[in-house]
Short mmCIF file of C-alpha atoms in Angstrom, two decimals:
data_model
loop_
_atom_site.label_atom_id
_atom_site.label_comp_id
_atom_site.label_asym_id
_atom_site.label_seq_id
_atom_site.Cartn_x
_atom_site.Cartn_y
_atom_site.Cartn_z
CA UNK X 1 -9.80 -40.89 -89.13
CA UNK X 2 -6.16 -40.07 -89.60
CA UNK X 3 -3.76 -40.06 -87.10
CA UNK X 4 -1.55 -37.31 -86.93
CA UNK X 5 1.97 -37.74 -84.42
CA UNK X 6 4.74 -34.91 -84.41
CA UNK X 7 8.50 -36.60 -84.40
CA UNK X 8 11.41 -35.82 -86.50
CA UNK X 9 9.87 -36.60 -89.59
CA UNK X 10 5.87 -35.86 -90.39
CA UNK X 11 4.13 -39.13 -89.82
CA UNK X 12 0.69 -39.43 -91.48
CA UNK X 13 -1.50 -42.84 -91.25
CA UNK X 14 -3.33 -44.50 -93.85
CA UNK X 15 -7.04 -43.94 -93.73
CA UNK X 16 -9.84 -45.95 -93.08
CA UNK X 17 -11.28 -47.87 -95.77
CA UNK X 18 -9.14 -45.88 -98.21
CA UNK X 19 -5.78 -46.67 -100.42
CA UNK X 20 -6.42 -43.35 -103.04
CA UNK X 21 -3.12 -41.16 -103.33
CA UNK X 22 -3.31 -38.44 -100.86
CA UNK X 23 -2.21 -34.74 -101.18
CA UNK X 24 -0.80 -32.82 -98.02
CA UNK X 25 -1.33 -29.02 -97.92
CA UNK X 26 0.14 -26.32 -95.16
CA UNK X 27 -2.59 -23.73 -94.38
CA UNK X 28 -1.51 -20.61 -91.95
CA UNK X 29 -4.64 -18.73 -90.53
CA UNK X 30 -4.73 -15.16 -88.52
CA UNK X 31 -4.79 -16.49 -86.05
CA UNK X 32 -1.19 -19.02 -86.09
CA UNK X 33 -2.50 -21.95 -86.59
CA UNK X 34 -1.41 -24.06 -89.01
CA UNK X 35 -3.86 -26.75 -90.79
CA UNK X 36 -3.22 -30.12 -92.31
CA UNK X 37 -5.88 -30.84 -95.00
CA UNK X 38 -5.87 -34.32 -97.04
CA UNK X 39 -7.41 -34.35 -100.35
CA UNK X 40 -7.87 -37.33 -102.68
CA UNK X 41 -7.25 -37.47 -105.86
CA UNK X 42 -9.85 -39.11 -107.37
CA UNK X 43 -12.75 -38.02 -105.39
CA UNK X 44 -13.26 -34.30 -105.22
CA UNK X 45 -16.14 -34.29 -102.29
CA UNK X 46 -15.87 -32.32 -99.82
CA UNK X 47 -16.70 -34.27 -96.80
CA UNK X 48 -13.56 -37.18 -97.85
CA UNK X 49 -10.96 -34.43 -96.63
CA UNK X 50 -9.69 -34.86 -93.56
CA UNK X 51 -8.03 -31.63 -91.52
CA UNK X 52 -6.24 -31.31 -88.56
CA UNK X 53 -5.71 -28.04 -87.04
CA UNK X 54 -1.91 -27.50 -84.94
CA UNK X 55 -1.04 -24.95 -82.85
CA UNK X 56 2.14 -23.19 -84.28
CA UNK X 57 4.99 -22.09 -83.36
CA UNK X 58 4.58 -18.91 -80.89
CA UNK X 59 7.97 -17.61 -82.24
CA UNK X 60 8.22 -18.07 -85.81
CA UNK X 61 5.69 -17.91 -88.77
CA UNK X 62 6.47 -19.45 -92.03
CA UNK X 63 5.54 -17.73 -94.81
CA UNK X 64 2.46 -19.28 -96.86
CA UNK X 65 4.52 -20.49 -99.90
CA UNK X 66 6.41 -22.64 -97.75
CA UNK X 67 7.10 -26.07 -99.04
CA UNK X 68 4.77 -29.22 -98.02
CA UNK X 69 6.56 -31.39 -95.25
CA UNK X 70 9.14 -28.82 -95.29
CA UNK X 71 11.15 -27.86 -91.85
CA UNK X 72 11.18 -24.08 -91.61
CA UNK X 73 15.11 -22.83 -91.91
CA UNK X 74 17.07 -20.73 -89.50
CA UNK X 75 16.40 -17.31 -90.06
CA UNK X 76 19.03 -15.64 -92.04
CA UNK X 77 20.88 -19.58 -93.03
CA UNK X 78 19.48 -18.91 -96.62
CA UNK X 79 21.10 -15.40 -96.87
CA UNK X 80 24.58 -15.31 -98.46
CA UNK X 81 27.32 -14.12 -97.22
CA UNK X 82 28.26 -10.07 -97.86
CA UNK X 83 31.70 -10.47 -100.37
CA UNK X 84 34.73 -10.22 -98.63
CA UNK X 85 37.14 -6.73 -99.45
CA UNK X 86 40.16 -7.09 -101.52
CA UNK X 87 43.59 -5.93 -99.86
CA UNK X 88 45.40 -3.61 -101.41
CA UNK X 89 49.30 -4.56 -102.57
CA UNK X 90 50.33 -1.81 -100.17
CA UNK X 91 48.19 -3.09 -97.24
CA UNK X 92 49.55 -6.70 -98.40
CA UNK X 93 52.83 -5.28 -98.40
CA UNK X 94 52.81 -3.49 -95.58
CA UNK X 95 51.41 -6.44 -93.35
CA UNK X 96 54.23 -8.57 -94.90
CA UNK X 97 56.60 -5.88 -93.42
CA UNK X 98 55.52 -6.14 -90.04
CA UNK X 99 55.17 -9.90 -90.02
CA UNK X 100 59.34 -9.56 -90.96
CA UNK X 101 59.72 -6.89 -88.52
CA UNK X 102 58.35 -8.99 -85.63
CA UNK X 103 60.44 -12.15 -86.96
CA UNK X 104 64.04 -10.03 -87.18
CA UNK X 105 62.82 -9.03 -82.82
CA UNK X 106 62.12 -12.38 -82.08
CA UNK X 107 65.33 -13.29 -83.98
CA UNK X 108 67.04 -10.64 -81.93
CA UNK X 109 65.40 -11.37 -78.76
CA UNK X 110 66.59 -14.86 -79.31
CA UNK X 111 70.37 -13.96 -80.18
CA UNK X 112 70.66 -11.89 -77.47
CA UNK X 113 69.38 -14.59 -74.79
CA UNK X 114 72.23 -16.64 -76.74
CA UNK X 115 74.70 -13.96 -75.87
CA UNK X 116 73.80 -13.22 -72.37
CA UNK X 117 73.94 -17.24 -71.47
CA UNK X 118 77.00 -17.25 -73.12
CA UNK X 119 78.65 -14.37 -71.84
CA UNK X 120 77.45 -15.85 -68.45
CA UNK X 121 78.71 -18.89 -68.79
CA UNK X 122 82.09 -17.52 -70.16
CA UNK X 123 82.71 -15.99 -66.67
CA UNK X 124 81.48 -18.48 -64.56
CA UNK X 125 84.49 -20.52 -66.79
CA UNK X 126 87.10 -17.30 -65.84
CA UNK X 127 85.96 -17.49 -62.18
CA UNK X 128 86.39 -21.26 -62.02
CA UNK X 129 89.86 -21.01 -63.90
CA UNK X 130 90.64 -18.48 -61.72
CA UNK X 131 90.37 -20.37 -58.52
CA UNK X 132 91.95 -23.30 -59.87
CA UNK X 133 94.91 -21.04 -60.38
CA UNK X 134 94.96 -19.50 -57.35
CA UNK X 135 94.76 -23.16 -55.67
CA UNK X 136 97.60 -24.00 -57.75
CA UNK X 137 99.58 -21.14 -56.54
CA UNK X 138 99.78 -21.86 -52.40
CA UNK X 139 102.46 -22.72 -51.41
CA UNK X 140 101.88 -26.56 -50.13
CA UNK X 141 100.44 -26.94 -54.39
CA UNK X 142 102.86 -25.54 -55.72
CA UNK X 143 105.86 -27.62 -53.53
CA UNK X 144 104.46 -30.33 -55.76
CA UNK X 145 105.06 -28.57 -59.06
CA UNK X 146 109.23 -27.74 -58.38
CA UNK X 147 111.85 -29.82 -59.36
CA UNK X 148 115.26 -29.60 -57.76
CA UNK X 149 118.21 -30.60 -60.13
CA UNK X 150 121.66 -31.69 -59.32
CA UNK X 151 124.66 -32.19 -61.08
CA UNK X 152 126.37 -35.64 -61.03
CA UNK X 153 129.24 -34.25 -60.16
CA UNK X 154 128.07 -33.02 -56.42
CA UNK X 155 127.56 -36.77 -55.24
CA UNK X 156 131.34 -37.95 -55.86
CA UNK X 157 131.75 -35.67 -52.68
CA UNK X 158 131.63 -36.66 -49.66
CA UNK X 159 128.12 -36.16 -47.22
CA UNK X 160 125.91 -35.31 -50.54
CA UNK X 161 124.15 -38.08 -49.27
CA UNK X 162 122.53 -36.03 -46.64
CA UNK X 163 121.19 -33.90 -49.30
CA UNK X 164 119.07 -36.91 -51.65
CA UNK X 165 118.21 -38.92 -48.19
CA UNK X 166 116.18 -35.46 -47.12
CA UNK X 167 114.56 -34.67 -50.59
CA UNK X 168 113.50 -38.23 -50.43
CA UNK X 169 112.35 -37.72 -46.96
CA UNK X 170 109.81 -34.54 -47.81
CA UNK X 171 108.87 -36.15 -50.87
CA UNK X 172 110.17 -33.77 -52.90
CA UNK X 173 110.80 -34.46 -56.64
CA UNK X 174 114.54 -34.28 -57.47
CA UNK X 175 116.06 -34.88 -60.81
CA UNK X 176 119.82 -36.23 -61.56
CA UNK X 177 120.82 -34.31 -64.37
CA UNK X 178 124.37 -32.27 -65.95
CA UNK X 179 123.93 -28.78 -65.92
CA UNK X 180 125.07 -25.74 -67.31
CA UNK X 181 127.55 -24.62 -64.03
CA UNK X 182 129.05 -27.61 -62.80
CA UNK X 183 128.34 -28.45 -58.85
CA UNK X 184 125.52 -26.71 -59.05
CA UNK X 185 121.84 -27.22 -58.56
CA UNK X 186 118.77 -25.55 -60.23
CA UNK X 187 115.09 -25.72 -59.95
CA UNK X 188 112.80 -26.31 -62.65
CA UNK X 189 108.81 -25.57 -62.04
CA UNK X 190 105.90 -27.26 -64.19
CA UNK X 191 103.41 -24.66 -65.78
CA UNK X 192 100.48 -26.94 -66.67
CA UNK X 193 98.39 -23.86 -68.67
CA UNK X 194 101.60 -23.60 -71.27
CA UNK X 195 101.71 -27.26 -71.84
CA UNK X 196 99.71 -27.43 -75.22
CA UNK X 197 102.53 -25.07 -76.29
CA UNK X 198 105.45 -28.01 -75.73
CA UNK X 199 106.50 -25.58 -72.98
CA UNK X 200 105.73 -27.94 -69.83
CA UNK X 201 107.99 -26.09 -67.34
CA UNK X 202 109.84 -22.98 -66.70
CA UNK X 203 114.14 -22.83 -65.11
CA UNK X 204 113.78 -20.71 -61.96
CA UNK X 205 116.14 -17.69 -61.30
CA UNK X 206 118.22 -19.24 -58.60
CA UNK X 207 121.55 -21.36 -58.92
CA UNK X 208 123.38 -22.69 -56.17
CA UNK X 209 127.05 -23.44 -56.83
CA UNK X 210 128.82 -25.96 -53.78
CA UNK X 211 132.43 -25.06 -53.50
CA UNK X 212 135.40 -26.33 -51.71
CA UNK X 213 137.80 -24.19 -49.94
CA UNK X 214 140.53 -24.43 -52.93
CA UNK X 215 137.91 -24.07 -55.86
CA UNK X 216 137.22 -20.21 -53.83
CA UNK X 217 140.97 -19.28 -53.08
CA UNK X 218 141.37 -20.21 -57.02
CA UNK X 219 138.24 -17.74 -57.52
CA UNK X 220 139.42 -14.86 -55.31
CA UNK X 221 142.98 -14.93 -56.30
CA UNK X 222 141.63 -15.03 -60.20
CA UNK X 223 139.10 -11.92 -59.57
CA UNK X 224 141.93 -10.08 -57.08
CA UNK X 225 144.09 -10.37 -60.21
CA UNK X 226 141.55 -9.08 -62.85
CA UNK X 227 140.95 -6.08 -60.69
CA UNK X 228 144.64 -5.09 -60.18
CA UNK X 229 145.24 -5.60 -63.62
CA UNK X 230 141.83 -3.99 -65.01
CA UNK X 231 141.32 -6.76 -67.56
CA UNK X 232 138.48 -7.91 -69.37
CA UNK X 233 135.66 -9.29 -66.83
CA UNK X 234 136.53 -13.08 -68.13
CA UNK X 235 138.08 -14.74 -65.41
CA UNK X 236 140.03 -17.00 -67.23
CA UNK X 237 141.66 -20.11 -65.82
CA UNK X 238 139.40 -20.62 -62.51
CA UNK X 239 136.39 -21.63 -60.98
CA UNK X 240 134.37 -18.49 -62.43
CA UNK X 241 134.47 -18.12 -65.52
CA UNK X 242 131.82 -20.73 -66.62
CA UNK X 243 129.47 -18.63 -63.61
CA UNK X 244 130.20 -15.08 -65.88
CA UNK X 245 129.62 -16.67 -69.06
CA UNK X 246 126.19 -18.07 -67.99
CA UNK X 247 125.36 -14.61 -66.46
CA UNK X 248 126.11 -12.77 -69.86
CA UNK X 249 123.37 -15.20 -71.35
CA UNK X 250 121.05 -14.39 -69.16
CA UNK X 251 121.52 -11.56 -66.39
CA UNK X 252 118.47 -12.49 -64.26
CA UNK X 253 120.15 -15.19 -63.22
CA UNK X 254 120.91 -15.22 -58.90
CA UNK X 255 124.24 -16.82 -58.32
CA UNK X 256 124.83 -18.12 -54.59
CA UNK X 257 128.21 -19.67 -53.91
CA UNK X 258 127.72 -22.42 -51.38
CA UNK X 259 131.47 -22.56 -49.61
CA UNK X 260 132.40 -25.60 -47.18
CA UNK X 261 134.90 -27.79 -45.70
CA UNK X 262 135.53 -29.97 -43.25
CA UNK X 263 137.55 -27.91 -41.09
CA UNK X 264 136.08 -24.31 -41.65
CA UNK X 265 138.62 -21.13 -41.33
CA UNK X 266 135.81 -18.10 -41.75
CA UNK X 267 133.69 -16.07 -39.68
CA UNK X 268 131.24 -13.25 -39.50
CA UNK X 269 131.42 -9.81 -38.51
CA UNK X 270 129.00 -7.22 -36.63
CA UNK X 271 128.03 -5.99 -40.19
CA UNK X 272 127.12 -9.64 -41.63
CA UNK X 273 129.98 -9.54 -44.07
CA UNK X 274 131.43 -12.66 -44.27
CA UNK X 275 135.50 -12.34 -43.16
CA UNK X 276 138.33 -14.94 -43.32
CA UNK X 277 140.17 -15.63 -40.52
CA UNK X 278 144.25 -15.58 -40.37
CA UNK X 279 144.93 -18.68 -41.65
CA UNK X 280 142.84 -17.91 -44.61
CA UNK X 281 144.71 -15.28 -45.04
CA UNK X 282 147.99 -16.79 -44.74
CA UNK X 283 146.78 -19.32 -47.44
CA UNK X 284 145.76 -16.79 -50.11
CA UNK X 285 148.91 -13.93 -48.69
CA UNK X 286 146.00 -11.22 -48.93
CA UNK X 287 145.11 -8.85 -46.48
CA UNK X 288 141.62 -8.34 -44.95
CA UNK X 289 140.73 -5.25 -47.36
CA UNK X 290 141.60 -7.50 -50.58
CA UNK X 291 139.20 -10.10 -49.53
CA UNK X 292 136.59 -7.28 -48.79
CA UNK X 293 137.08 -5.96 -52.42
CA UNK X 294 136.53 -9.09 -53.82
CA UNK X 295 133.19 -9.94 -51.66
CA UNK X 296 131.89 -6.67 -52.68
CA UNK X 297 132.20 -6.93 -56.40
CA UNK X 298 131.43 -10.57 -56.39
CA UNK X 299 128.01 -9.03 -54.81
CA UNK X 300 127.39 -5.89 -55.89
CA UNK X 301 128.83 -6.21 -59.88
CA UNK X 302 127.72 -9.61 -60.72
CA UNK X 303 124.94 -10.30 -58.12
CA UNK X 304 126.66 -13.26 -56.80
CA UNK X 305 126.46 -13.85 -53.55
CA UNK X 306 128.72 -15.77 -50.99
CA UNK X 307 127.87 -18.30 -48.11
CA UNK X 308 130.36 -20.04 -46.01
CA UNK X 309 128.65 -23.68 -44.81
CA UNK X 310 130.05 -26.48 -42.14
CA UNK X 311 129.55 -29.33 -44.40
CA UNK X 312 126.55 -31.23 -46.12
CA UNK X 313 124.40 -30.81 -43.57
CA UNK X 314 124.39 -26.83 -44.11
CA UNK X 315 124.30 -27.59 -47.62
CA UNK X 316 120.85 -29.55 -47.23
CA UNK X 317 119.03 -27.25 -44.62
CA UNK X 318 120.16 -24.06 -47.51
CA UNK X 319 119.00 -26.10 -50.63
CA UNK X 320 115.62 -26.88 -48.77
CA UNK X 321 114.98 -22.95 -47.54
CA UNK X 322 116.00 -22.07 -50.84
CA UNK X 323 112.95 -24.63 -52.12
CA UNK X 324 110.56 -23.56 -50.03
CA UNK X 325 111.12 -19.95 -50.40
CA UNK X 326 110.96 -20.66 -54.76
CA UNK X 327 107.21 -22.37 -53.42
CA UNK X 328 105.92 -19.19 -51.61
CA UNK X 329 107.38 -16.62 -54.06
CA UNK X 330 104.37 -17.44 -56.71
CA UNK X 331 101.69 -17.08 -54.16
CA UNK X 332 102.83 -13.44 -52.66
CA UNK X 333 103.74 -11.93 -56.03
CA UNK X 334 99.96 -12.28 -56.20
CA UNK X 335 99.15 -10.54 -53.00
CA UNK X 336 101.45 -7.87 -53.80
CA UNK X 337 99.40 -6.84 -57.06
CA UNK X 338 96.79 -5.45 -54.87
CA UNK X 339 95.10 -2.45 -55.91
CA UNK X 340 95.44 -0.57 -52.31
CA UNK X 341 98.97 -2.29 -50.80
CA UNK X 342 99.72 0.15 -48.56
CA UNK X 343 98.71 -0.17 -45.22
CA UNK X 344 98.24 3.22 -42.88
CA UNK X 345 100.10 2.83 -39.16
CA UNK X 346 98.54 5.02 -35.98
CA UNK X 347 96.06 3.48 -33.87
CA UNK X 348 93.45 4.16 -35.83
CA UNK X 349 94.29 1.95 -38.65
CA UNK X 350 91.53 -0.66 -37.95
CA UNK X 351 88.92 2.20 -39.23
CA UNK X 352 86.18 4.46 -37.84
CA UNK X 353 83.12 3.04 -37.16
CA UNK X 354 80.06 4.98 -38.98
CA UNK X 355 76.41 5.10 -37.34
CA UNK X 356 73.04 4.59 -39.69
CA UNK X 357 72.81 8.57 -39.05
CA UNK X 358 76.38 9.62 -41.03
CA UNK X 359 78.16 10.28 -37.67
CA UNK X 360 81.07 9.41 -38.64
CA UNK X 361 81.70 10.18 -42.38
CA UNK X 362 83.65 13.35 -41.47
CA UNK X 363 86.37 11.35 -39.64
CA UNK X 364 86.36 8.83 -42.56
CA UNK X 365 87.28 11.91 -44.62
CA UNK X 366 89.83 13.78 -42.68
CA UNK X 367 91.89 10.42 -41.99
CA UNK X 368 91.20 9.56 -46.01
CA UNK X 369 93.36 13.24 -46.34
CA UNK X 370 95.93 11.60 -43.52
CA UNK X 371 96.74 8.66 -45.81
CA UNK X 372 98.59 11.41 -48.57
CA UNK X 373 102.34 11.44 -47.40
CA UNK X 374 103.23 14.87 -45.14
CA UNK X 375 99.81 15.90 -44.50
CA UNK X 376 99.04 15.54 -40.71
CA UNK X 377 95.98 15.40 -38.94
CA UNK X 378 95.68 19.34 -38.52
CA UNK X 379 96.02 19.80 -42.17
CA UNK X 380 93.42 17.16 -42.75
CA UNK X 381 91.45 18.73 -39.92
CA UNK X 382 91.34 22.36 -42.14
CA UNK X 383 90.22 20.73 -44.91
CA UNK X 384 87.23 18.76 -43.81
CA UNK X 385 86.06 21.61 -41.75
CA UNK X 386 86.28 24.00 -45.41
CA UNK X 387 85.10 21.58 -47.26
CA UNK X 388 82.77 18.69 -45.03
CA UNK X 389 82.72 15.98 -48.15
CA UNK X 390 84.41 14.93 -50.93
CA UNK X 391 81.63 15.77 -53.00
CA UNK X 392 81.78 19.79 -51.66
CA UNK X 393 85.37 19.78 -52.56
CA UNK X 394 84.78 18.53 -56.36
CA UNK X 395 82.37 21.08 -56.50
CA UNK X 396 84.52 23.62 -55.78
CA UNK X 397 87.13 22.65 -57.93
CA UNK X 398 84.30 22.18 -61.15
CA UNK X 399 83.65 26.06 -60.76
CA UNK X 400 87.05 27.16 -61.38
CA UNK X 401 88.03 27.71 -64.37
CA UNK X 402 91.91 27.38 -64.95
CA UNK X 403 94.11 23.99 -63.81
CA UNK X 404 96.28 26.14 -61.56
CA UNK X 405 93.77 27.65 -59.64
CA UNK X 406 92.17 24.33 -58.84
CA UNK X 407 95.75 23.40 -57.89
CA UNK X 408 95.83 26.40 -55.80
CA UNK X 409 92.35 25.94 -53.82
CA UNK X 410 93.41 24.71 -50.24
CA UNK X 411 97.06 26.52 -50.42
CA UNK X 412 95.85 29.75 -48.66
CA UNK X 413 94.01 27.75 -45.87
CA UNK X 414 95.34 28.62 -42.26
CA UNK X 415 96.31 25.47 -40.23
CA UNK X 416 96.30 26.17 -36.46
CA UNK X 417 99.02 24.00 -34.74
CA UNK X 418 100.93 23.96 -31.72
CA UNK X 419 99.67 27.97 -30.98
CA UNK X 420 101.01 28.91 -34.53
CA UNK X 421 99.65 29.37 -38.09
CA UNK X 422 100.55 28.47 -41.07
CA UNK X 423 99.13 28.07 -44.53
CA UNK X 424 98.88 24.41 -46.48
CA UNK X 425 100.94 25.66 -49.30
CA UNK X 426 100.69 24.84 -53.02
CA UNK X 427 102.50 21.38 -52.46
CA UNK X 428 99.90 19.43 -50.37
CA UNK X 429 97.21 21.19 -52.21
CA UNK X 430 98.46 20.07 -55.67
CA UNK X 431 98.82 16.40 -54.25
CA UNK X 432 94.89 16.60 -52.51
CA UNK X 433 94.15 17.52 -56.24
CA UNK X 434 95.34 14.99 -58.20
CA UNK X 435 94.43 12.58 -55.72
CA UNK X 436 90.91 13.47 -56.25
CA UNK X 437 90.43 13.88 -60.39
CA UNK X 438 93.42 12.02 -61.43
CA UNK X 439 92.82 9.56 -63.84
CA UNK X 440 95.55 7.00 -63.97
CA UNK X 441 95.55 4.76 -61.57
CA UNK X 442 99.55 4.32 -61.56
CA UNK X 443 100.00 8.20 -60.89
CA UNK X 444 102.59 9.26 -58.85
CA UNK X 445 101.29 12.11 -56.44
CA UNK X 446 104.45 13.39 -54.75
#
């Protein structure tokens, strides 16, 4: 009999006492099963075939033309596939338009994120340039950035020794240089930001001039003369007339005459103005009131002020106030620019102290009102109780309709004070006004 073994591939063995060419058929019944039958070729009897009856599968039946030896197919492989639907050009177009529209927001996504960083990164730059220059600017920095220059011709006098031995001693840069005024000394400051411009430093304002007694008498007698005569401002033949032509070239320029001798003949009045004594006097054969005239237009017409000094050591402890003061002048021009630099007196300057409730906000308000010059606290009191917030009092000024009778508002307000009455008046009502809705910062109420 044949053997009959179920693997990958059907398996059938060779029959007993047989070698004829076999023929395989696949027979379904009604009732599932499926059956084998061999069939030789050259004998056609009946009894030769072999069968062999299998169980089929309980969830698939092949159909009977199936193929011999042939492993049934997934259902539905054999099937092709339904034709796929041609796009329009306007679809096609239209998808093409979104696929760009989604590219140009990605692209501006993307440019923006560029920006932002950028911009961010910009002022984190401004803030750290910022602090570097405000680090420059204090005072002990900028010491280091100041150059003091002085003419040759101060050290073939006598003590201007003193002067170098205590520049030398702060470690302050000094410079031995002619200048413009002769016996005079200047300071020069570095500016670091302007030095890609060939502009490393700046000439400060102030220019100390050291005098001897005889170089002054020449000065006063010179400008006693001008003024008697009323000639031209030139000062010709003394001391200043290189000091007026270097203040016509530039008039910011702060002149300070630096006078000193060995055996001193001034002193100082009550009023600070600086008075020679009688032998002085006798020297230059003027009274008191011609040396006052002369002091006053020195000061007051050319900015040039005077000093009397006992020697070098005067000399030194001026030149290094003067330096220190140049130091701290960068530093509170910078505080000054504040935006509020006013500062209100009273005791209740440090503030009023407001709770998580508001208590509190109404006194915030009234002494806001205080800060506006001539408006005391009884004004300031009618106003908060008419109007209990700033906000109330902006309303009220929205609903009218003309500029004058918003100026007008608080004017006919009574103000109890001292057991009288009296009204506010258009003046402080004009300056609460602008002081509320005025737009320039720079605005001058009063």
């Amino acid at each position: 009999m044949s053997v009959l073994r179920r693997a990958k591939t059907w398996e059938i063995s060779e029959s007993e006492g047989s070698d004829a060419e076999t023929k395989l058929d696949l027979n379904q019944d009604e009732s599932g099963h499926i059956t084998i039958v061999s069939t030789d070729f050259k004998e056609d009897q009946s009894s030769d075939s072999k069968c062999k009856t299998l169980p089929s599968s309980p969830t698939k039946t092949e159909p009977s033309k199936t193929c011999a030896l042939s492993p049934p197919r997934p259902e539905g492989r054999g099937t092709p596939s339904p034709a796929r639907k041609r796009r329009s050009k306007e679809e096609i177009e239209a998808d093409r338009q979104a696929a760009r529209e989604r590219k140009e927001a990605r692209d501006r996504q993307r440019a923006a994120r560029a920006r932002e960083k950028e911009e961010k990164r910009q002022e984190q730059q401004k803030r750290r340039e910022a602090a570097e220059d405000l680090k420059r600017l204090r005072p002990e920095n900028c010491l280091r950035c100041l150059t003091v220059c002085i003419d040759p011709a101060l050290l073939q006098q006598d003590g201007s020794d003193i002067l170098l031995d205590a520049l030398a001693a702060f470690e302050w840069r000094f410079s031995i240089e002619s200048q413009q005024l002769p016996c005079s000394i200047t300071w020069t400051r570095d500016l670091p930001q302007q030095g890609e411009d060939g502009k490393g430093s700046v000439e400060e304002e102030q220019v100390v001039l050291v005098l001897s007694l005889t170089d002054f008498m020449d000065t006063v007698i010179s400008v006693k003369k001008m003024l008697d005569s009323e000639e031209e401002e030139t000062g010709a033949g003394s001391f200043l007339s290189p000091i007026l032509e270097c203040l016509n070239r530039d008039a910011k320029k702060v002149v300070t005459l630096l006078v000193t001798d060995s055996q001193p003949d001034y002193r100082m009045d009550a009023c600070g103005v600086h008075l020679l004594d009688e032998t002085l006097q006798s020297k230059l054969g003027m009274e008191n009131v011609d040396i006052e005239e002369v002091l006053v237009y020195l000061q007051l017409c050319k900015n040039i002020s005077l000093v009397f000094l006992d020697g070098w050591q005067e000399v030194t402890n001026h030149v290094c106030g003067v330096t220190k003061a140049l130091s701290k002048r960068p530093f509170k021009l910078l505080t000054e620019r504040a935006e509020l630099p006013f500062c209100v007196d009273g005791s209740w300057a440090s503030g009023v102290r407001v709770e998580r409730d508001g208590s509190g906000l109404i006194q915030v308000w009234s002494r806001q009102i205080q800060q506006l010059n001539r408006v005391s606290p009884a004004v300031a009191s009618t106003v908060t109780a008419a109007y209990p917030s700033p906000q109330l009092l902006l309303q009220a000024y929205q609903s009218l309709e003309s500029e004058e009778a918003r100026k007008g508002l608080l004017a006919g307000l009574l103000v109890k004070s001292g057991g009288k009455e009296r009204r506010i008046g258009p003046e402080i009502s004009a300056r609460v006004y602008r002081c509320l809705t005025a737009q320039n910062p720079q605005l001058v109420l009063d």
